[in-house]
mmCIF file of N, CA and C in Angstrom:
data_model
loop_
_atom_site.group_PDB
_atom_site.id
_atom_site.type_symbol
_atom_site.label_atom_id
_atom_site.label_comp_id
_atom_site.label_asym_id
_atom_site.label_seq_id
_atom_site.Cartn_x
_atom_site.Cartn_y
_atom_site.Cartn_z
ATOM 1 N N MET Z 24 89.139 -101.368 61.630
ATOM 2 C CA MET Z 24 89.699 -100.315 60.794
ATOM 3 C C MET Z 24 89.587 -100.694 59.332
ATOM 4 N N SER Z 25 88.393 -100.831 58.888
ATOM 5 C CA SER Z 25 88.237 -101.170 57.488
ATOM 6 C C SER Z 25 88.100 -99.931 56.636
ATOM 7 N N ASP Z 26 87.941 -98.778 57.233
ATOM 8 C CA ASP Z 26 87.787 -97.534 56.490
ATOM 9 C C ASP Z 26 89.154 -97.051 56.021
ATOM 10 N N PRO Z 27 89.430 -96.965 54.689
ATOM 11 C CA PRO Z 27 90.736 -96.533 54.185
ATOM 12 C C PRO Z 27 91.100 -95.129 54.627
ATOM 13 N N ALA Z 28 90.147 -94.246 54.792
ATOM 14 C CA ALA Z 28 90.452 -92.876 55.199
ATOM 15 C C ALA Z 28 90.997 -92.857 56.606
ATOM 16 N N ARG Z 29 90.481 -93.704 57.468
ATOM 17 C CA ARG Z 29 90.956 -93.738 58.849
ATOM 18 C C ARG Z 29 92.345 -94.359 58.927
ATOM 19 N N ARG Z 30 92.647 -95.317 58.064
ATOM 20 C CA ARG Z 30 93.941 -95.985 58.116
ATOM 21 C C ARG Z 30 95.096 -95.035 57.806
ATOM 22 N N HIS Z 31 94.857 -94.071 56.950
ATOM 23 C CA HIS Z 31 95.930 -93.180 56.510
ATOM 24 C C HIS Z 31 95.868 -91.821 57.159
ATOM 25 N N SER Z 32 95.086 -91.680 58.196
ATOM 26 C CA SER Z 32 95.014 -90.365 58.814
ATOM 27 C C SER Z 32 96.311 -90.098 59.567
ATOM 28 N N ALA Z 33 96.706 -88.870 59.589
ATOM 29 C CA ALA Z 33 97.952 -88.498 60.239
ATOM 30 C C ALA Z 33 97.683 -87.722 61.518
ATOM 31 N N GLY Z 34 96.522 -87.898 62.080
ATOM 32 C CA GLY Z 34 96.176 -87.187 63.305
ATOM 33 C C GLY Z 34 96.976 -87.703 64.485
ATOM 34 N N PRO Z 35 96.905 -86.995 65.626
ATOM 35 C CA PRO Z 35 97.676 -87.381 66.806
ATOM 36 C C PRO Z 35 97.317 -88.774 67.312
ATOM 37 N N ALA Z 36 96.074 -89.185 67.161
ATOM 38 C CA ALA Z 36 95.692 -90.503 67.639
ATOM 39 C C ALA Z 36 96.375 -91.594 66.833
ATOM 40 N N SER Z 37 96.480 -91.414 65.514
ATOM 41 C CA SER Z 37 97.125 -92.442 64.702
ATOM 42 C C SER Z 37 98.629 -92.483 64.944
ATOM 43 N N LEU Z 38 99.229 -91.350 65.286
ATOM 44 C CA LEU Z 38 100.662 -91.333 65.580
ATOM 45 C C LEU Z 38 100.957 -92.087 66.862
ATOM 46 N N ALA Z 39 100.032 -91.997 67.830
ATOM 47 C CA ALA Z 39 100.250 -92.668 69.099
ATOM 48 C C ALA Z 39 100.170 -94.168 68.943
ATOM 49 N N ARG Z 40 99.421 -94.666 67.984
ATOM 50 C CA ARG Z 40 99.260 -96.104 67.797
ATOM 51 C C ARG Z 40 100.415 -96.740 67.045
ATOM 52 N N ARG Z 41 101.209 -95.969 66.370
ATOM 53 C CA ARG Z 41 102.310 -96.529 65.601
ATOM 54 C C ARG Z 41 103.362 -97.117 66.526
ATOM 55 N N ALA Z 42 104.014 -98.139 66.035
ATOM 56 C CA ALA Z 42 105.083 -98.764 66.815
ATOM 57 C C ALA Z 42 106.272 -97.812 66.867
ATOM 58 N N PRO Z 43 106.945 -97.762 68.000
ATOM 59 C CA PRO Z 43 108.110 -96.874 68.093
ATOM 60 C C PRO Z 43 109.210 -97.336 67.135
ATOM 61 N N VAL Z 44 109.907 -96.369 66.587
ATOM 62 C CA VAL Z 44 111.001 -96.660 65.662
ATOM 63 C C VAL Z 44 112.226 -97.007 66.492
ATOM 64 N N ALA Z 45 112.824 -98.131 66.170
ATOM 65 C CA ALA Z 45 114.011 -98.558 66.906
ATOM 66 C C ALA Z 45 115.173 -97.640 66.575
ATOM 67 N N ALA Z 46 115.955 -97.331 67.570
ATOM 68 C CA ALA Z 46 117.142 -96.497 67.366
ATOM 69 C C ALA Z 46 118.158 -97.274 66.536
ATOM 70 N N ALA Z 47 118.892 -96.559 65.730
ATOM 71 C CA ALA Z 47 119.913 -97.190 64.905
ATOM 72 C C ALA Z 47 120.987 -97.781 65.809
ATOM 73 N N PRO Z 48 121.514 -98.956 65.469
ATOM 74 C CA PRO Z 48 122.562 -99.544 66.304
ATOM 75 C C PRO Z 48 123.809 -98.669 66.258
ATOM 76 N N PRO Z 49 124.540 -98.630 67.356
ATOM 77 C CA PRO Z 49 125.758 -97.804 67.354
ATOM 78 C C PRO Z 49 126.739 -98.326 66.317
ATOM 79 N N GLN Z 50 127.396 -97.388 65.658
ATOM 80 C CA GLN Z 50 128.356 -97.777 64.627
ATOM 81 C C GLN Z 50 129.636 -98.260 65.275
ATOM 82 N N ALA Z 51 130.193 -99.284 64.700
ATOM 83 C CA ALA Z 51 131.455 -99.815 65.204
ATOM 84 C C ALA Z 51 132.571 -98.843 64.873
ATOM 85 N N ALA Z 52 133.583 -98.854 65.692
ATOM 86 C CA ALA Z 52 134.744 -97.989 65.451
ATOM 87 C C ALA Z 52 135.402 -98.407 64.136
ATOM 88 N N ALA Z 53 135.968 -97.436 63.446
ATOM 89 C CA ALA Z 53 136.639 -97.707 62.173
ATOM 90 C C ALA Z 53 137.804 -98.656 62.408
ATOM 91 N N PRO Z 54 137.976 -99.637 61.547
ATOM 92 C CA PRO Z 54 139.083 -100.571 61.728
ATOM 93 C C PRO Z 54 140.424 -99.865 61.538
ATOM 94 N N ALA Z 55 141.381 -100.302 62.311
ATOM 95 C CA ALA Z 55 142.717 -99.731 62.168
ATOM 96 C C ALA Z 55 143.307 -100.217 60.858
ATOM 97 N N GLY Z 56 143.996 -99.363 60.181
ATOM 98 C CA GLY Z 56 144.614 -99.747 58.911
ATOM 99 C C GLY Z 56 144.215 -98.785 57.818
ATOM 100 N N PRO Z 57 144.763 -98.965 56.636
ATOM 101 C CA PRO Z 57 144.491 -98.036 55.541
ATOM 102 C C PRO Z 57 143.049 -98.150 55.055
ATOM 103 N N ASP Z 58 142.511 -97.019 54.680
ATOM 104 C CA ASP Z 58 141.167 -96.975 54.116
ATOM 105 C C ASP Z 58 141.274 -97.399 52.656
ATOM 106 N N PRO Z 59 140.511 -98.424 52.230
ATOM 107 C CA PRO Z 59 140.652 -98.898 50.853
ATOM 108 C C PRO Z 59 140.210 -97.881 49.817
ATOM 109 N N PHE Z 60 139.512 -96.826 50.240
ATOM 110 C CA PHE Z 60 139.034 -95.821 49.294
ATOM 111 C C PHE Z 60 139.926 -94.589 49.254
ATOM 112 N N GLU Z 61 141.025 -94.593 49.986
ATOM 113 C CA GLU Z 61 141.955 -93.467 49.980
ATOM 114 C C GLU Z 61 143.205 -93.856 49.205
ATOM 115 N N PHE Z 62 143.806 -92.857 48.568
ATOM 116 C CA PHE Z 62 145.057 -93.101 47.875
ATOM 117 C C PHE Z 62 146.166 -93.228 48.904
ATOM 118 N N PRO Z 63 147.150 -94.056 48.634
ATOM 119 C CA PRO Z 63 148.297 -94.093 49.544
ATOM 120 C C PRO Z 63 149.027 -92.754 49.483
ATOM 121 N N PRO Z 64 149.770 -92.418 50.522
ATOM 122 C CA PRO Z 64 150.441 -91.110 50.557
ATOM 123 C C PRO Z 64 151.308 -90.822 49.340
ATOM 124 N N LEU Z 65 151.978 -91.812 48.796
ATOM 125 C CA LEU Z 65 152.845 -91.580 47.644
ATOM 126 C C LEU Z 65 152.031 -91.185 46.424
ATOM 127 N N ALA Z 66 150.861 -91.768 46.250
ATOM 128 C CA ALA Z 66 150.040 -91.467 45.076
ATOM 129 C C ALA Z 66 149.613 -90.007 45.069
ATOM 130 N N GLU Z 67 149.445 -89.412 46.245
ATOM 131 C CA GLU Z 67 149.077 -88.001 46.318
ATOM 132 C C GLU Z 67 150.200 -87.104 45.815
ATOM 133 N N ARG Z 68 151.395 -87.622 45.778
ATOM 134 C CA ARG Z 68 152.542 -86.806 45.373
ATOM 135 C C ARG Z 68 153.033 -87.121 43.970
ATOM 136 N N LEU Z 69 152.253 -87.843 43.198
ATOM 137 C CA LEU Z 69 152.699 -88.196 41.856
ATOM 138 C C LEU Z 69 152.955 -86.961 40.998
ATOM 139 N N LYS Z 70 152.058 -85.979 41.080
ATOM 140 C CA LYS Z 70 152.259 -84.755 40.290
ATOM 141 C C LYS Z 70 153.550 -84.068 40.715
ATOM 142 N N ALA Z 71 153.815 -84.059 42.013
ATOM 143 C CA ALA Z 71 155.048 -83.444 42.501
ATOM 144 C C ALA Z 71 156.268 -84.215 42.012
ATOM 145 N N LEU Z 72 156.165 -85.539 41.966
ATOM 146 C CA LEU Z 72 157.298 -86.335 41.478
ATOM 147 C C LEU Z 72 157.534 -86.130 39.985
ATOM 148 N N PHE Z 73 156.457 -85.990 39.214
ATOM 149 C CA PHE Z 73 156.609 -85.673 37.786
ATOM 150 C C PHE Z 73 157.272 -84.310 37.617
ATOM 151 N N ALA Z 74 156.873 -83.358 38.452
ATOM 152 C CA ALA Z 74 157.462 -82.014 38.383
ATOM 153 C C ALA Z 74 158.946 -82.072 38.734
ATOM 154 N N LEU Z 75 159.285 -82.834 39.769
ATOM 155 C CA LEU Z 75 160.688 -82.976 40.173
ATOM 156 C C LEU Z 75 161.523 -83.546 39.029
ATOM 157 N N ARG Z 76 161.020 -84.591 38.391
ATOM 158 C CA ARG Z 76 161.748 -85.205 37.277
ATOM 159 C C ARG Z 76 161.903 -84.229 36.114
ATOM 160 N N ALA Z 77 160.842 -83.464 35.837
ATOM 161 C CA ALA Z 77 160.909 -82.506 34.726
ATOM 162 C C ALA Z 77 161.911 -81.400 35.011
ATOM 163 N N VAL Z 78 161.952 -80.919 36.244
ATOM 164 C CA VAL Z 78 162.922 -79.863 36.585
ATOM 165 C C VAL Z 78 164.335 -80.417 36.463
ATOM 166 N N ALA Z 79 164.552 -81.648 36.909
ATOM 167 C CA ALA Z 79 165.889 -82.243 36.791
ATOM 168 C C ALA Z 79 166.294 -82.390 35.323
ATOM 169 N N ARG Z 80 165.355 -82.758 34.461
ATOM 170 C CA ARG Z 80 165.663 -82.929 33.038
ATOM 171 C C ARG Z 80 165.870 -81.613 32.314
ATOM 172 N N HIS Z 81 165.032 -80.621 32.621
ATOM 173 C CA HIS Z 81 165.024 -79.378 31.857
ATOM 174 C C HIS Z 81 165.802 -78.243 32.497
ATOM 175 N N GLY Z 82 166.153 -78.370 33.765
ATOM 176 C CA GLY Z 82 167.019 -77.393 34.402
ATOM 177 C C GLY Z 82 166.347 -76.150 34.942
ATOM 178 N N SER Z 83 165.047 -76.002 34.772
ATOM 179 C CA SER Z 83 164.360 -74.841 35.344
ATOM 180 C C SER Z 83 162.877 -75.159 35.493
ATOM 181 N N THR Z 84 162.230 -74.410 36.370
ATOM 182 C CA THR Z 84 160.798 -74.630 36.570
ATOM 183 C C THR Z 84 159.994 -74.142 35.369
ATOM 184 N N VAL Z 85 160.493 -73.126 34.680
ATOM 185 C CA VAL Z 85 159.771 -72.595 33.514
ATOM 186 C C VAL Z 85 159.736 -73.633 32.400
ATOM 187 N N ARG Z 86 160.905 -74.178 32.047
ATOM 188 C CA ARG Z 86 160.959 -75.177 30.972
ATOM 189 C C ARG Z 86 160.265 -76.479 31.384
ATOM 190 N N ALA Z 87 160.385 -76.846 32.657
ATOM 191 C CA ALA Z 87 159.699 -78.050 33.145
ATOM 192 C C ALA Z 87 158.183 -77.880 33.062
ATOM 193 N N ALA Z 88 157.692 -76.710 33.442
ATOM 194 C CA ALA Z 88 156.251 -76.445 33.392
ATOM 195 C C ALA Z 88 155.730 -76.546 31.963
ATOM 196 N N GLU Z 89 156.485 -76.022 31.021
ATOM 197 C CA GLU Z 89 156.080 -76.125 29.618
ATOM 198 C C GLU Z 89 156.053 -77.589 29.159
ATOM 199 N N ALA Z 90 157.020 -78.359 29.616
ATOM 200 C CA ALA Z 90 157.131 -79.749 29.176
ATOM 201 C C ALA Z 90 156.003 -80.630 29.726
ATOM 202 N N ILE Z 91 155.572 -80.366 30.968
ATOM 203 C CA ILE Z 91 154.550 -81.235 31.566
ATOM 204 C C ILE Z 91 153.180 -80.556 31.634
ATOM 205 N N HIS Z 92 153.053 -79.424 30.986
ATOM 206 C CA HIS Z 92 151.774 -78.715 30.843
ATOM 207 C C HIS Z 92 151.153 -78.312 32.187
ATOM 208 N N LEU Z 93 151.988 -77.751 33.047
ATOM 209 C CA LEU Z 93 151.529 -77.161 34.299
ATOM 210 C C LEU Z 93 152.010 -75.726 34.336
ATOM 211 N N SER Z 94 151.507 -74.962 35.278
ATOM 212 C CA SER Z 94 152.000 -73.591 35.416
ATOM 213 C C SER Z 94 153.333 -73.613 36.167
ATOM 214 N N GLN Z 95 154.136 -72.581 35.946
ATOM 215 C CA GLN Z 95 155.431 -72.501 36.625
ATOM 216 C C GLN Z 95 155.256 -72.446 38.145
ATOM 217 N N PRO Z 96 154.296 -71.676 38.679
ATOM 218 C CA PRO Z 96 154.127 -71.683 40.136
ATOM 219 C C PRO Z 96 153.737 -73.066 40.682
ATOM 220 N N ALA Z 97 152.964 -73.834 39.926
ATOM 221 C CA ALA Z 97 152.585 -75.176 40.378
ATOM 222 C C ALA Z 97 153.803 -76.088 40.451
ATOM 223 N N VAL Z 98 154.698 -75.975 39.488
ATOM 224 C CA VAL Z 98 155.912 -76.791 39.487
ATOM 225 C C VAL Z 98 156.815 -76.377 40.650
ATOM 226 N N ALA Z 99 157.007 -75.087 40.843
ATOM 227 C CA ALA Z 99 157.853 -74.610 41.937
ATOM 228 C C ALA Z 99 157.275 -75.033 43.289
ATOM 229 N N ARG Z 100 155.952 -74.964 43.430
ATOM 230 C CA ARG Z 100 155.292 -75.357 44.680
ATOM 231 C C ARG Z 100 155.452 -76.862 44.922
ATOM 232 N N ALA Z 101 155.354 -77.660 43.866
ATOM 233 C CA ALA Z 101 155.503 -79.110 43.992
ATOM 234 C C ALA Z 101 156.905 -79.484 44.437
ATOM 235 N N VAL Z 102 157.908 -78.832 43.857
ATOM 236 C CA VAL Z 102 159.297 -79.100 44.239
ATOM 237 C C VAL Z 102 159.520 -78.686 45.692
ATOM 238 N N ALA Z 103 159.002 -77.541 46.071
ATOM 239 C CA ALA Z 103 159.155 -77.080 47.451
ATOM 240 C C ALA Z 103 158.468 -78.028 48.430
ATOM 241 N N GLU Z 104 157.307 -78.556 48.044
ATOM 242 C CA GLU Z 104 156.582 -79.511 48.891
ATOM 243 C C GLU Z 104 157.402 -80.784 49.102
ATOM 244 N N LEU Z 105 158.023 -81.277 48.041
ATOM 245 C CA LEU Z 105 158.861 -82.471 48.174
ATOM 246 C C LEU Z 105 160.097 -82.199 49.018
ATOM 247 N N GLU Z 106 160.668 -81.021 48.876
ATOM 248 C CA GLU Z 106 161.828 -80.669 49.693
ATOM 249 C C GLU Z 106 161.455 -80.600 51.173
ATOM 250 N N ARG Z 107 160.276 -80.049 51.459
ATOM 251 C CA ARG Z 107 159.815 -80.010 52.852
ATOM 252 C C ARG Z 107 159.579 -81.421 53.383
ATOM 253 N N ALA Z 108 158.961 -82.277 52.571
ATOM 254 C CA ALA Z 108 158.671 -83.644 52.998
ATOM 255 C C ALA Z 108 159.958 -84.440 53.214
ATOM 256 N N ALA Z 109 160.933 -84.257 52.338
ATOM 257 C CA ALA Z 109 162.201 -84.979 52.446
ATOM 258 C C ALA Z 109 163.131 -84.339 53.479
ATOM 259 N N GLN Z 110 162.877 -83.110 53.831
ATOM 260 C CA GLN Z 110 163.685 -82.327 54.774
ATOM 261 C C GLN Z 110 165.133 -82.191 54.310
ATOM 262 N N VAL Z 111 165.310 -82.121 52.994
ATOM 263 C CA VAL Z 111 166.633 -81.858 52.421
ATOM 264 C C VAL Z 111 166.431 -81.124 51.104
ATOM 265 N N PRO Z 112 167.355 -80.246 50.741
ATOM 266 C CA PRO Z 112 167.221 -79.567 49.446
ATOM 267 C C PRO Z 112 167.438 -80.559 48.305
ATOM 268 N N LEU Z 113 166.571 -80.473 47.313
ATOM 269 C CA LEU Z 113 166.683 -81.367 46.166
ATOM 270 C C LEU Z 113 167.341 -80.695 44.973
ATOM 271 N N PHE Z 114 167.415 -79.361 44.997
ATOM 272 C CA PHE Z 114 168.044 -78.601 43.914
ATOM 273 C C PHE Z 114 168.854 -77.463 44.492
ATOM 274 N N VAL Z 115 169.896 -77.115 43.757
ATOM 275 C CA VAL Z 115 170.643 -75.893 44.031
ATOM 276 C C VAL Z 115 170.130 -74.879 43.020
ATOM 277 N N ARG Z 116 169.634 -73.757 43.512
ATOM 278 C CA ARG Z 116 169.109 -72.725 42.621
ATOM 279 C C ARG Z 116 170.245 -71.779 42.236
ATOM 280 N N THR Z 117 170.409 -71.580 40.941
ATOM 281 C CA THR Z 117 171.433 -70.662 40.438
ATOM 282 C C THR Z 117 170.763 -69.650 39.520
ATOM 283 N N ALA Z 118 171.532 -68.677 39.064
ATOM 284 C CA ALA Z 118 170.996 -67.682 38.135
ATOM 285 C C ALA Z 118 170.680 -68.323 36.776
ATOM 286 N N ARG Z 119 171.292 -69.442 36.494
ATOM 287 C CA ARG Z 119 171.090 -70.103 35.202
ATOM 288 C C ARG Z 119 170.097 -71.264 35.272
ATOM 289 N N GLY Z 120 169.502 -71.524 36.429
ATOM 290 C CA GLY Z 120 168.532 -72.604 36.533
ATOM 291 C C GLY Z 120 168.687 -73.376 37.827
ATOM 292 N N MET Z 121 168.279 -74.611 37.780
ATOM 293 C CA MET Z 121 168.300 -75.466 38.970
ATOM 294 C C MET Z 121 169.101 -76.738 38.670
ATOM 295 N N VAL Z 122 170.002 -77.058 39.571
ATOM 296 C CA VAL Z 122 170.847 -78.248 39.428
ATOM 297 C C VAL Z 122 170.491 -79.193 40.565
ATOM 298 N N PRO Z 123 170.207 -80.462 40.272
ATOM 299 C CA PRO Z 123 169.836 -81.389 41.336
ATOM 300 C C PRO Z 123 170.995 -81.654 42.297
ATOM 301 N N THR Z 124 170.682 -81.724 43.572
ATOM 302 C CA THR Z 124 171.657 -82.141 44.589
ATOM 303 C C THR Z 124 171.758 -83.661 44.495
ATOM 304 N N PRO Z 125 172.690 -84.290 45.207
ATOM 305 C CA PRO Z 125 172.741 -85.761 45.196
ATOM 306 C C PRO Z 125 171.397 -86.378 45.625
ATOM 307 N N ALA Z 126 170.719 -85.781 46.592
ATOM 308 C CA ALA Z 126 169.399 -86.279 47.018
ATOM 309 C C ALA Z 126 168.382 -86.100 45.887
ATOM 310 N N GLY Z 127 168.480 -84.996 45.163
ATOM 311 C CA GLY Z 127 167.588 -84.748 44.033
ATOM 312 C C GLY Z 127 167.847 -85.688 42.876
ATOM 313 N N GLU Z 128 169.086 -86.107 42.715
ATOM 314 C CA GLU Z 128 169.444 -87.063 41.667
ATOM 315 C C GLU Z 128 168.789 -88.421 41.930
ATOM 316 N N ARG Z 129 168.803 -88.803 43.213
ATOM 317 C CA ARG Z 129 168.211 -90.094 43.562
ATOM 318 C C ARG Z 129 166.730 -90.052 43.328
#
């Protein structure tokens, strides 16, 4: 096979002469434990925790949203998410704003 044209031909005969491609080795199961490239669960809730602190300081989602430069619905959603996760109310909602419960104070 000294002819360069024959060496690079892609005809069926040249395909049959190629060595078979080895199958990829099976992948090992993922190790148990935290993935080093994922944020820990608490880090995912940092924005919600900032929102919670702002509502406690400012007394309402509107004023808290202005203070931390988020929309009011985002702040209200973050507080509700934390309340669901904690399974306890963190604020008492009144006509004049929001007052933290003892759990919300902590």
